[in-house]
JSON list of C-alpha atoms in Angstrom, two decimals:
[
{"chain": "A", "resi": 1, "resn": "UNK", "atom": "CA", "xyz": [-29.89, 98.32, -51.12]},
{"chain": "A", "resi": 2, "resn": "UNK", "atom": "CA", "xyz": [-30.17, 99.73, -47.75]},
{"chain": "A", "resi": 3, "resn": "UNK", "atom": "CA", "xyz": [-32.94, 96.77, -46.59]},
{"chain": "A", "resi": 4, "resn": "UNK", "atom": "CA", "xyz": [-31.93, 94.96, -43.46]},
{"chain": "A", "resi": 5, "resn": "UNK", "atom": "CA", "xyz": [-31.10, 91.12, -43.76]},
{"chain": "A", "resi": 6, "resn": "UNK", "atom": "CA", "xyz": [-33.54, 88.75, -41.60]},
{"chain": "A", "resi": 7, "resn": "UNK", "atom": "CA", "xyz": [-32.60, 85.07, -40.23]},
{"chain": "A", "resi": 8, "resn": "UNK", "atom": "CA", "xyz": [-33.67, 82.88, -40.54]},
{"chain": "A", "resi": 9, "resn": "UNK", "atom": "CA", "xyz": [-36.29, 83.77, -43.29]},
{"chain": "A", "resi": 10, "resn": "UNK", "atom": "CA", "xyz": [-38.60, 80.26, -42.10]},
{"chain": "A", "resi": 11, "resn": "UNK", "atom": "CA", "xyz": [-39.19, 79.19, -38.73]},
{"chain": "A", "resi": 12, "resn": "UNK", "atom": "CA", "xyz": [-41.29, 76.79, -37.56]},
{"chain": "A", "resi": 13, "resn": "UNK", "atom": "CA", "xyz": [-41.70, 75.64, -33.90]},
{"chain": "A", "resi": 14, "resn": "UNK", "atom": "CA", "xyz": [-43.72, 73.95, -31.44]},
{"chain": "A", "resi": 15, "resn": "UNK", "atom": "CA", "xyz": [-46.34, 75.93, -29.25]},
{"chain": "A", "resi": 16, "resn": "UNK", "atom": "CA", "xyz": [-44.75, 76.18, -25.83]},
{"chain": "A", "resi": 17, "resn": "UNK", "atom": "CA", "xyz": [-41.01, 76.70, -27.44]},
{"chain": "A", "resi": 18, "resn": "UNK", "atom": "CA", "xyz": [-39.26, 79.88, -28.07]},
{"chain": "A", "resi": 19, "resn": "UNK", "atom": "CA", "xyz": [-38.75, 81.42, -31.28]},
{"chain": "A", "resi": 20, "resn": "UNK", "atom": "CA", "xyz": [-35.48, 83.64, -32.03]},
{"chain": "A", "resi": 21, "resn": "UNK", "atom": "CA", "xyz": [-35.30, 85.75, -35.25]},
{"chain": "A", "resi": 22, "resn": "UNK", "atom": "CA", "xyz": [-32.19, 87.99, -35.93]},
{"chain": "A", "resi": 23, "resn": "UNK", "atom": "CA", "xyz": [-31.96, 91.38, -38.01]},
{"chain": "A", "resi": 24, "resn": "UNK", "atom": "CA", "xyz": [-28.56, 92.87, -38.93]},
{"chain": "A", "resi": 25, "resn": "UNK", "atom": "CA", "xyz": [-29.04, 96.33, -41.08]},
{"chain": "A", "resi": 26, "resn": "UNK", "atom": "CA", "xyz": [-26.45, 98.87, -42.53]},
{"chain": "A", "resi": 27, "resn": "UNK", "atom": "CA", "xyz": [-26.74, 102.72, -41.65]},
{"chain": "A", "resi": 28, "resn": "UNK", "atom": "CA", "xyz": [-26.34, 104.90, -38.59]},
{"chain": "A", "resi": 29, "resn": "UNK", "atom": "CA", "xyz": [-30.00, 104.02, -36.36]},
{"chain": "A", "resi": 30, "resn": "UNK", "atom": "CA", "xyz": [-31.72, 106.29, -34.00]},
{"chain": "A", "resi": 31, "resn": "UNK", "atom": "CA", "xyz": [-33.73, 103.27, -33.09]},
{"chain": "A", "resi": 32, "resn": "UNK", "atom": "CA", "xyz": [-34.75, 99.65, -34.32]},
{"chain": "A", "resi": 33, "resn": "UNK", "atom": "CA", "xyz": [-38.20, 98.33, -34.10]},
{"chain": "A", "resi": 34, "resn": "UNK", "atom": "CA", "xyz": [-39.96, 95.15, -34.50]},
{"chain": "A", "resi": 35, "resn": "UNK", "atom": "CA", "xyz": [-43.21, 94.51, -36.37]},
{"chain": "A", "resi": 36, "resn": "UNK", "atom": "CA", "xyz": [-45.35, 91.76, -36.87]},
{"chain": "A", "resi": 37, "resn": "UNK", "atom": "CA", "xyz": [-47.81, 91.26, -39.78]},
{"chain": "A", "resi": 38, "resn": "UNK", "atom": "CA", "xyz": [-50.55, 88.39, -40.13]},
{"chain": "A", "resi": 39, "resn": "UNK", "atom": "CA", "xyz": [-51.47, 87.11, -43.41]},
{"chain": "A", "resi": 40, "resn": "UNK", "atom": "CA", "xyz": [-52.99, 89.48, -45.51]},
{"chain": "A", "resi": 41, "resn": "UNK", "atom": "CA", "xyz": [-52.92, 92.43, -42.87]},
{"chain": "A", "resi": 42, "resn": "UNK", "atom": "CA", "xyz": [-50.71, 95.48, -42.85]},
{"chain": "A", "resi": 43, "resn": "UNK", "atom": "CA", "xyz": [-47.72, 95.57, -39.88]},
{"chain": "A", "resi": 44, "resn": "UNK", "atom": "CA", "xyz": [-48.36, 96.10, -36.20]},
{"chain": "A", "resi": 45, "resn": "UNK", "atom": "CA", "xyz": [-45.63, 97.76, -33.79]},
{"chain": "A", "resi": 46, "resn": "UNK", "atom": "CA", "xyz": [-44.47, 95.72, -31.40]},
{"chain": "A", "resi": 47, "resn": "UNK", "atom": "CA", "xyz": [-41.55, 96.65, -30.13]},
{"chain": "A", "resi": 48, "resn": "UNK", "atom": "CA", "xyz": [-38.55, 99.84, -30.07]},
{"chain": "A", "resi": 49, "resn": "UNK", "atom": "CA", "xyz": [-35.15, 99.80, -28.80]},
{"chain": "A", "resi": 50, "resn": "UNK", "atom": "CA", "xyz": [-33.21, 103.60, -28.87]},
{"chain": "A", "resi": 51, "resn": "UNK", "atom": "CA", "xyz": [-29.72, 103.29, -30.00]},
{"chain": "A", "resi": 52, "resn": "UNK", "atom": "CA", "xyz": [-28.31, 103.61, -26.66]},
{"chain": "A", "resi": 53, "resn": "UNK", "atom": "CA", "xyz": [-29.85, 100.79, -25.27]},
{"chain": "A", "resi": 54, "resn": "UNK", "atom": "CA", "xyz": [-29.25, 97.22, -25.45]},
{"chain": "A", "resi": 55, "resn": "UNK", "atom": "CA", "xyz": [-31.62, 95.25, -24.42]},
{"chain": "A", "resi": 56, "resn": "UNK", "atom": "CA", "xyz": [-35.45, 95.81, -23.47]},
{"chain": "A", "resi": 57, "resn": "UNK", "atom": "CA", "xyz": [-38.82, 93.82, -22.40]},
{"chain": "A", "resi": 58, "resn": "UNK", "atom": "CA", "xyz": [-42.19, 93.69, -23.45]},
{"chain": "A", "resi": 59, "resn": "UNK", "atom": "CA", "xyz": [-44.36, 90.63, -22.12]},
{"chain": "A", "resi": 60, "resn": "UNK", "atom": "CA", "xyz": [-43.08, 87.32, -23.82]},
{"chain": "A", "resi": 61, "resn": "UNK", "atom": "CA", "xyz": [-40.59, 89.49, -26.01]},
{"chain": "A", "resi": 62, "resn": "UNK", "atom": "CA", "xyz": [-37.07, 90.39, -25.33]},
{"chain": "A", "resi": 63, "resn": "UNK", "atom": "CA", "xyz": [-35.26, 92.46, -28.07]},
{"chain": "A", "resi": 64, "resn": "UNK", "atom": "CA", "xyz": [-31.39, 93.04, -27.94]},
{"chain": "A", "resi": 65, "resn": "UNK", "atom": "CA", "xyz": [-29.65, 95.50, -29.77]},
{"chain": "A", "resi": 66, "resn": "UNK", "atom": "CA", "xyz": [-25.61, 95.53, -30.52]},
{"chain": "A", "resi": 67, "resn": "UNK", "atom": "CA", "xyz": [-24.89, 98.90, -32.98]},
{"chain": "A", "resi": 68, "resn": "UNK", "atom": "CA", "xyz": [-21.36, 97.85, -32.52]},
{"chain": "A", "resi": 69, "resn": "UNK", "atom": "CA", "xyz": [-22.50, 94.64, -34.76]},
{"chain": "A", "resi": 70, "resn": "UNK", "atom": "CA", "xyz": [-25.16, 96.32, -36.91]},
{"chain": "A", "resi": 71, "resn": "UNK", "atom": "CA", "xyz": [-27.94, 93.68, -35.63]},
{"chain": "A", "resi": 72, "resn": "UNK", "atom": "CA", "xyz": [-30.76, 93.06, -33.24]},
{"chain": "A", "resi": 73, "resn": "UNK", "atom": "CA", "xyz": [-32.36, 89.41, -32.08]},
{"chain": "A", "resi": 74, "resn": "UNK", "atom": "CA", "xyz": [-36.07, 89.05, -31.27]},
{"chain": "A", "resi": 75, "resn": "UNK", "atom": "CA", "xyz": [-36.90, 86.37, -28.56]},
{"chain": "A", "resi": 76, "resn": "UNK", "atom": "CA", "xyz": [-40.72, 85.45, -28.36]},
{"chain": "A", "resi": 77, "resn": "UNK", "atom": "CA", "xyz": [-40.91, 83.08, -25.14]},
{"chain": "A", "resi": 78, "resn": "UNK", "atom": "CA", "xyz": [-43.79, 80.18, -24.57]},
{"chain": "A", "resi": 79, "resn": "UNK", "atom": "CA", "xyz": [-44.71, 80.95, -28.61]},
{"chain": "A", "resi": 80, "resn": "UNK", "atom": "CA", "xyz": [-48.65, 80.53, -29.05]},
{"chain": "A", "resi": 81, "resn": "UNK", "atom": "CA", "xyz": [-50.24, 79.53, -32.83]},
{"chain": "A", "resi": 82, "resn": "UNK", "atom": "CA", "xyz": [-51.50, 83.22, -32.62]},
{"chain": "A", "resi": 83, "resn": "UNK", "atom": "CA", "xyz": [-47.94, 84.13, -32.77]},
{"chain": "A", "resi": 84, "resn": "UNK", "atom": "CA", "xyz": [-47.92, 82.49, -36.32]},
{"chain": "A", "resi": 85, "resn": "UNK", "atom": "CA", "xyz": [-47.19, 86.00, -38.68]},
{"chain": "A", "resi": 86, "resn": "UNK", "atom": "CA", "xyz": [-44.40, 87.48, -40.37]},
{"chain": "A", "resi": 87, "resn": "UNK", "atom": "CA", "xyz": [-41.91, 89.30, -38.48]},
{"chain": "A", "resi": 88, "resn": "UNK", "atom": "CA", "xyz": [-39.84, 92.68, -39.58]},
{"chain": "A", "resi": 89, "resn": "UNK", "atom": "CA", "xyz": [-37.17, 94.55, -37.89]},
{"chain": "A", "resi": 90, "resn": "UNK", "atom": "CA", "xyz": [-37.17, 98.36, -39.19]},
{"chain": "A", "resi": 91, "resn": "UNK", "atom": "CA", "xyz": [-34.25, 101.14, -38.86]},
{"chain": "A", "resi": 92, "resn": "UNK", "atom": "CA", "xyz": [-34.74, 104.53, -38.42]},
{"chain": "A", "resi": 93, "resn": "UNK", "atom": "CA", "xyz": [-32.20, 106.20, -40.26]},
{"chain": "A", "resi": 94, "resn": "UNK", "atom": "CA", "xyz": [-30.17, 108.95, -38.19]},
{"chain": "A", "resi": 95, "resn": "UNK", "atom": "CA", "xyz": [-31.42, 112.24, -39.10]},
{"chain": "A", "resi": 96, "resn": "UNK", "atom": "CA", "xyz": [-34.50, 111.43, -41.09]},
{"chain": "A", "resi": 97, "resn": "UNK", "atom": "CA", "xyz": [-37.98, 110.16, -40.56]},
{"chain": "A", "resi": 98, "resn": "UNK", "atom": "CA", "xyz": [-37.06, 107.16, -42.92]},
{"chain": "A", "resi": 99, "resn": "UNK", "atom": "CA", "xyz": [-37.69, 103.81, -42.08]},
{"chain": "A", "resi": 100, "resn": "UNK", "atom": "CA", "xyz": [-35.96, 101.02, -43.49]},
{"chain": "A", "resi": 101, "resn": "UNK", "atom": "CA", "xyz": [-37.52, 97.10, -43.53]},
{"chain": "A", "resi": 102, "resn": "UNK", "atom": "CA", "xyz": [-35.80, 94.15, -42.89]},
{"chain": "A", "resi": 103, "resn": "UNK", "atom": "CA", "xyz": [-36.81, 91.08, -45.71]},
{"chain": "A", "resi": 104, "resn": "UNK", "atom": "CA", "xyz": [-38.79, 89.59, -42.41]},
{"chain": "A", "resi": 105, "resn": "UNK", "atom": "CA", "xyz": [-38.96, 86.38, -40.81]},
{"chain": "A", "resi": 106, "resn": "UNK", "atom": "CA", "xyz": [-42.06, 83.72, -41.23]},
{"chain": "A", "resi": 107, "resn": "UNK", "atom": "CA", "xyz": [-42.95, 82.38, -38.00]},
{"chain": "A", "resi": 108, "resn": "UNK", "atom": "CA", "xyz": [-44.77, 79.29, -37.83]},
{"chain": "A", "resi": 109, "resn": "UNK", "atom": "CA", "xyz": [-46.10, 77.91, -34.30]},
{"chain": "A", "resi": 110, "resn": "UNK", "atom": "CA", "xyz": [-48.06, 74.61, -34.11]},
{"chain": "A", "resi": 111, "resn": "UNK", "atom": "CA", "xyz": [-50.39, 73.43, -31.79]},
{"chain": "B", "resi": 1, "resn": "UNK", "atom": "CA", "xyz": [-59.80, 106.14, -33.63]},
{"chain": "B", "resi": 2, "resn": "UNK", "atom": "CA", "xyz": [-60.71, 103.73, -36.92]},
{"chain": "B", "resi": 3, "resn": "UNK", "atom": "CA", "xyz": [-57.00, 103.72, -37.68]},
{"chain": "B", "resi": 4, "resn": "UNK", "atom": "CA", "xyz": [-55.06, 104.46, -40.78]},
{"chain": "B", "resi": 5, "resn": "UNK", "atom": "CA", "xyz": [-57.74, 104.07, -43.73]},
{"chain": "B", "resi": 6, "resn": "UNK", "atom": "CA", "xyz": [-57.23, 102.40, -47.21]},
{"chain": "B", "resi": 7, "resn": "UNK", "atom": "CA", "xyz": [-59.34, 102.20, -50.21]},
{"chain": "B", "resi": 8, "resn": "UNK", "atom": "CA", "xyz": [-59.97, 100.19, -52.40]},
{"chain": "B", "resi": 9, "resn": "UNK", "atom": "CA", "xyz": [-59.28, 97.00, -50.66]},
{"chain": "B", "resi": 10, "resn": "UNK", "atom": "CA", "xyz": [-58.73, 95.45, -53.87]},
{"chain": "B", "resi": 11, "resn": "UNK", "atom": "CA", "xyz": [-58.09, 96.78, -57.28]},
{"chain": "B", "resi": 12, "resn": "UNK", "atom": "CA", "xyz": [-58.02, 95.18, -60.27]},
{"chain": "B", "resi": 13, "resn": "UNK", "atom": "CA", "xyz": [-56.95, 96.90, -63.77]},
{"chain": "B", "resi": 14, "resn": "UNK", "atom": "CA", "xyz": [-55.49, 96.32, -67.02]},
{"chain": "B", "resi": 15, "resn": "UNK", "atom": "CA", "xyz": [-52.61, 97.81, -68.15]},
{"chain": "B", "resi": 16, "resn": "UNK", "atom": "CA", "xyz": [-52.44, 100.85, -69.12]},
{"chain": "B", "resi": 17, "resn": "UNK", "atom": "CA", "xyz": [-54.79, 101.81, -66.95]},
{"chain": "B", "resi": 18, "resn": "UNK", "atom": "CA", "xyz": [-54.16, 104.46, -64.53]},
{"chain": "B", "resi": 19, "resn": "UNK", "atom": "CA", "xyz": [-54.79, 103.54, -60.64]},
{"chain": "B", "resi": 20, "resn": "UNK", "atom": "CA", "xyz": [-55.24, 105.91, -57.89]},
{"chain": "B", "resi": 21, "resn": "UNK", "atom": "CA", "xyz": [-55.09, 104.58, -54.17]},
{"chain": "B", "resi": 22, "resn": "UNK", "atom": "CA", "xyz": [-55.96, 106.31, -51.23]},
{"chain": "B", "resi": 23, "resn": "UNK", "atom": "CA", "xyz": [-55.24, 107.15, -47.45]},
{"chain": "B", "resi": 24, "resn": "UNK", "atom": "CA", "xyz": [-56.87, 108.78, -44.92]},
{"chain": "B", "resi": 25, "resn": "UNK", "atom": "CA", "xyz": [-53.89, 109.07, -41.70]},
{"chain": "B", "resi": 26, "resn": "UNK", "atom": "CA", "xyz": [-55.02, 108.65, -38.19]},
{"chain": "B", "resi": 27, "resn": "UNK", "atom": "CA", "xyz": [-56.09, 112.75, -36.91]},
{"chain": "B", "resi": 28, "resn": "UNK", "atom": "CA", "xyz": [-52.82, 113.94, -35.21]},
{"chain": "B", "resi": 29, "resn": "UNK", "atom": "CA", "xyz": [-50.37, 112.19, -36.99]},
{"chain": "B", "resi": 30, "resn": "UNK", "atom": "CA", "xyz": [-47.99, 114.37, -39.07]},
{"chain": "B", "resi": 31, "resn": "UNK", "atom": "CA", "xyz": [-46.15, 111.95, -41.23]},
{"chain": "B", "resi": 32, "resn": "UNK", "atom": "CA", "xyz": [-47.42, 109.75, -43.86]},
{"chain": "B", "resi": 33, "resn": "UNK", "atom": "CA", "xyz": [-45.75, 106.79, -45.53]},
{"chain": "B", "resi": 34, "resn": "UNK", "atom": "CA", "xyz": [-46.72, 104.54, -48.27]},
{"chain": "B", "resi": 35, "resn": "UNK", "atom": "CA", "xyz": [-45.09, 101.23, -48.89]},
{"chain": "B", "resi": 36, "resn": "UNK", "atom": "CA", "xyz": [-44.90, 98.66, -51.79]},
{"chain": "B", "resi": 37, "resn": "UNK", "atom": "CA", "xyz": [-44.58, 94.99, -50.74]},
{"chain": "B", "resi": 38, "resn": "UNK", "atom": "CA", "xyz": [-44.25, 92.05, -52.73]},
{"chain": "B", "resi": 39, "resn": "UNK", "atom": "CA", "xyz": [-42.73, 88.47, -52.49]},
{"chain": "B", "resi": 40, "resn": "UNK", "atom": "CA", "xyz": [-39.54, 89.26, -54.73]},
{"chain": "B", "resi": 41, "resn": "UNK", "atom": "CA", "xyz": [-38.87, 92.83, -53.07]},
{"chain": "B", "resi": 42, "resn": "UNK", "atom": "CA", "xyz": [-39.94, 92.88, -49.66]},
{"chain": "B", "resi": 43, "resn": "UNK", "atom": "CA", "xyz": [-41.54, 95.46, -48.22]},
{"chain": "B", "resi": 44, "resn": "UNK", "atom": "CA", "xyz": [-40.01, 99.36, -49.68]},
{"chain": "B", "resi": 45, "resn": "UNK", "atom": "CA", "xyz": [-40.35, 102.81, -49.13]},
{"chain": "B", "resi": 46, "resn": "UNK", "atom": "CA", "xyz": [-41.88, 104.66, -51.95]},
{"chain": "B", "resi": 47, "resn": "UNK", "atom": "CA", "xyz": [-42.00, 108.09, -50.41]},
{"chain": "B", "resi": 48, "resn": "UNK", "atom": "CA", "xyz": [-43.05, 109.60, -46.97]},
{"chain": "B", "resi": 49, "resn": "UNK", "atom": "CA", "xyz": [-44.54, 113.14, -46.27]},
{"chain": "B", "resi": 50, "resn": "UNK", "atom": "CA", "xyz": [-43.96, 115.58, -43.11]},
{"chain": "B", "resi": 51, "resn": "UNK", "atom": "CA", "xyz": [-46.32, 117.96, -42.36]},
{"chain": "B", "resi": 52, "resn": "UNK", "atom": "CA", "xyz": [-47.80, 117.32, -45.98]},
{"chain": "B", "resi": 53, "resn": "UNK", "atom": "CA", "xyz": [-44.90, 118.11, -47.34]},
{"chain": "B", "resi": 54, "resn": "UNK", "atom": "CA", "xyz": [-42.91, 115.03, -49.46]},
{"chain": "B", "resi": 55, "resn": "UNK", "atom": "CA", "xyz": [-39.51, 114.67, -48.04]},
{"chain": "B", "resi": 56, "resn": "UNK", "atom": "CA", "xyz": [-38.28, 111.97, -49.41]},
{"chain": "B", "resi": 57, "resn": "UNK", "atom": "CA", "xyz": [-39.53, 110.32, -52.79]},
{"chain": "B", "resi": 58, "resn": "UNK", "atom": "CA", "xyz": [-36.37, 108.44, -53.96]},
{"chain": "B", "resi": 59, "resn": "UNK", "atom": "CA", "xyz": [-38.33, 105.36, -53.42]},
{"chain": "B", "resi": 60, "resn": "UNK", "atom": "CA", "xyz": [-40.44, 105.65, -56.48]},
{"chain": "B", "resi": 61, "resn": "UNK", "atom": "CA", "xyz": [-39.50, 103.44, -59.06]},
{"chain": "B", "resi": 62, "resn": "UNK", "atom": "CA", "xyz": [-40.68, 105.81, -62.27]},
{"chain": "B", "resi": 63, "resn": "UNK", "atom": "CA", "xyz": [-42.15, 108.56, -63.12]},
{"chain": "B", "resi": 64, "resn": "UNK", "atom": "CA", "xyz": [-45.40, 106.67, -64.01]},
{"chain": "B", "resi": 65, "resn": "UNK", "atom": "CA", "xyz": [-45.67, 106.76, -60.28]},
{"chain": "B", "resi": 66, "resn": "UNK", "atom": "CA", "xyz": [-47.19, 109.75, -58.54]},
{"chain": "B", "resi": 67, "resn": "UNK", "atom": "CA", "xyz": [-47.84, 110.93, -54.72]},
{"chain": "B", "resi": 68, "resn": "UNK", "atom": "CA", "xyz": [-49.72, 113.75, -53.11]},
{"chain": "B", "resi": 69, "resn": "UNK", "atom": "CA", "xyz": [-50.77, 114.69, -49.89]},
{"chain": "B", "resi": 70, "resn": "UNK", "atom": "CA", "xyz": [-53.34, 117.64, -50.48]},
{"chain": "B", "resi": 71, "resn": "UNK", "atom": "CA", "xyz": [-54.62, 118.05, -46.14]},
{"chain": "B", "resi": 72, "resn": "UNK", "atom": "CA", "xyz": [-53.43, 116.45, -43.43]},
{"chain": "B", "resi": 73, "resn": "UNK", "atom": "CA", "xyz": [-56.27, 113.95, -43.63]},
{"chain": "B", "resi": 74, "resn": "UNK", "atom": "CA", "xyz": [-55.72, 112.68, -47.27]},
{"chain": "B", "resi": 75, "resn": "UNK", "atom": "CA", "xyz": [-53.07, 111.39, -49.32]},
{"chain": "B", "resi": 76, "resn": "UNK", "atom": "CA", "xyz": [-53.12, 109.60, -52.96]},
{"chain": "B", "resi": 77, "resn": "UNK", "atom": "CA", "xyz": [-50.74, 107.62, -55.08]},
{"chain": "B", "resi": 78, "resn": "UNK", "atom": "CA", "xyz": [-50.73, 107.22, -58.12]},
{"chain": "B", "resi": 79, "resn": "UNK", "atom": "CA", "xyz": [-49.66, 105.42, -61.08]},
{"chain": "B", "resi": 80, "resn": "UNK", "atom": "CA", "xyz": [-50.07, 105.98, -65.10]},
{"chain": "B", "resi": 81, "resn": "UNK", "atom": "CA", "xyz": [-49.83, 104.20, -67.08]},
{"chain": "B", "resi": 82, "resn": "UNK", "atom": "CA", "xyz": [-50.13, 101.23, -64.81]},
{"chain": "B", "resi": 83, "resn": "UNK", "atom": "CA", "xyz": [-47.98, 97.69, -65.73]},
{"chain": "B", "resi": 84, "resn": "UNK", "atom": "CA", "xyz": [-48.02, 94.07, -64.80]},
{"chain": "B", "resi": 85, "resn": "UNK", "atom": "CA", "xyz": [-44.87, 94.43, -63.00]},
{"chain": "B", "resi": 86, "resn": "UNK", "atom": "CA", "xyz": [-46.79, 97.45, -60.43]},
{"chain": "B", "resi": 87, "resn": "UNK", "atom": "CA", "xyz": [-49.01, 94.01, -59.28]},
{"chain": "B", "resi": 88, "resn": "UNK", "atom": "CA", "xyz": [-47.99, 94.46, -55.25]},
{"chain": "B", "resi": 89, "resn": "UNK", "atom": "CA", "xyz": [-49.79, 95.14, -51.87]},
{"chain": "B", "resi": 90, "resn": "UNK", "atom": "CA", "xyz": [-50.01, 98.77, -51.66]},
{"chain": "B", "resi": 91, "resn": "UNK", "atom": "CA", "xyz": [-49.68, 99.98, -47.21]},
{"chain": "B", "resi": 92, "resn": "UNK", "atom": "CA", "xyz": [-49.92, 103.56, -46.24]},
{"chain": "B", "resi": 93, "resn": "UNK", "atom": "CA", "xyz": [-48.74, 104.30, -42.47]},
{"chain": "B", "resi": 94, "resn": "UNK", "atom": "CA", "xyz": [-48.87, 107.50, -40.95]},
{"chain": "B", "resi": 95, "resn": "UNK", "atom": "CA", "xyz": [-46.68, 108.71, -37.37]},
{"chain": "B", "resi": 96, "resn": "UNK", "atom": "CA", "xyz": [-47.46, 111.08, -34.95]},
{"chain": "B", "resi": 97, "resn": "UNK", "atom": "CA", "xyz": [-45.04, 113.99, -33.18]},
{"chain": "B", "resi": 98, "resn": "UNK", "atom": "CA", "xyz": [-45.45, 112.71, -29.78]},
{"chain": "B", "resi": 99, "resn": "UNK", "atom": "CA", "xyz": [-44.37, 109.18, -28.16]},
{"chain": "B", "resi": 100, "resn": "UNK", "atom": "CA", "xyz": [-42.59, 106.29, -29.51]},
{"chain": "B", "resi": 101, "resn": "UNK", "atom": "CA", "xyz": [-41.62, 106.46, -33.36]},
{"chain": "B", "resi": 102, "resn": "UNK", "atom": "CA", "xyz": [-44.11, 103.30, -34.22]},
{"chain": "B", "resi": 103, "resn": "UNK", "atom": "CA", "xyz": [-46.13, 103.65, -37.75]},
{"chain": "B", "resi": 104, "resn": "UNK", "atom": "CA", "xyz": [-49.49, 102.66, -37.78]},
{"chain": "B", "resi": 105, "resn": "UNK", "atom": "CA", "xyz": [-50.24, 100.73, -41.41]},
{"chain": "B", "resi": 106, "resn": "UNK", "atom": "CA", "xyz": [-53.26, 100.66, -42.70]},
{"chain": "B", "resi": 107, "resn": "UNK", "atom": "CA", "xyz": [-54.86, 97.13, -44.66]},
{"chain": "B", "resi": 108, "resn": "UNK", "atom": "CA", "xyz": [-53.36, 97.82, -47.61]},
{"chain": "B", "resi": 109, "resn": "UNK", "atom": "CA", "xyz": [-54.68, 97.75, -50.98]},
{"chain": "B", "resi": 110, "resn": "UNK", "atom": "CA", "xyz": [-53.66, 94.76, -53.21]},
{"chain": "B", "resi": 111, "resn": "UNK", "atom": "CA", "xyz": [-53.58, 95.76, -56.72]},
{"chain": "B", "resi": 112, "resn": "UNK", "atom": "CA", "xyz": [-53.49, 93.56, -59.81]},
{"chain": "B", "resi": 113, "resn": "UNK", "atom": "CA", "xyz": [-52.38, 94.71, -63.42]},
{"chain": "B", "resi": 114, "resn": "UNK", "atom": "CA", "xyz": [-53.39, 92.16, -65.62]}
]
């Protein structure tokens, strides 16, 4: 299978903490994104990182990327409980419009 | 924009039954994706169009499963005879030429094969 691996598959935190979630994967990227879905709702971009770049900002995320490795992290800072969701990394494999899922991580925040 | 349209929402059928679910793409966007997820598999790639065209269906797990993209605006998928095991959210996404290479998913359509 081509699916990227996700650690840790369960996390639960406190609200306030921060909440790291890792994604290695296989092929050749052009990119890696991150997505988030909430129960019962389809996935939601959050975040891309090209191949050539290693690590990149969004509000209270920080990806990294390290091809040399094959994987990415995910850092959500000062989690909220409306950060409670599944997240996914996806590939896009070189040359193609293909995307490629990770198995996804289940973040849990609690008030 | 009302985003990446599903339908049904829900879908219930017995086997043997043949199922057809359907996506209406955001305007613009000239790639379409649909997606199986379930708790055992994850979430996979069944087959993406370009332009209409299907580029890539080696994501379909038999031949009881079907895809077509008539306009730019519509796309179906398809499966007959339908089987317990097919039971499994059902997400279309589509992608547009210009920007960042995010999908947009639609709700999905959970289906049941009883």
């Amino acid at each position: 299978s081509q699916q990227g691996e996700e650690d840790p598959q369960a996390l639960s935190i406190q609200e306030g903490e921060n909440a790291t979630m890792n994604c290695s994967y296989k092929t050749s990227i052009n990119n890696l994104q991150w997505y988030r879905q909430n129960s019962g709702r389809g996935l939601v971009h959050l975040i891309l990182i090209r191949s050539n770049e290693r690590e990149k900002h969004s509000g209270r995320l920080r990806v990294t990327l390290d091809t040399s490795k094959k994987s990415s992290s995910l850092l959500i800072t000062a989690s909220r409980a409306a950060d409670t969701a599944s997240y996914f990394c996806a590939t896009l494999v070189g040359g193609t419009y293909k995307y490629i899922f990770g198995t996804g991580t289940r973040l849990k925040v609690l008030a | 924009d009302a985003g990446v349209i599903q339908s049904p929402r829900h879908e219930v059928t017995e086997m043997g039954q043949e199922v057809t679910l359907r996506c209406k793409p955001i305007s613009g966007h000239n790639s379409l994706f649909w997606y199986r997820q379930t708790m055992m598999r994850g979430l996979e790639l069944l087959i993406y169009f370009n332009n209409n065209v299907p580029i890539d269906d080696s994501g379909m797990p038999e031949d009881r499963f079907s895809a077509k993209m008539p306009n730019a605006s519509f796309s179906t998928l398809k499966i007959q005879p339908s089987e317990p095991r097919d039971s499994a959210v059902y997400f279309c996404a589509s992608r547009g030429l210009r920007g960042v290479n995010e999908q947009f998913f639609g709700p999905g359509t959970r289906l049941t094969v009883l």
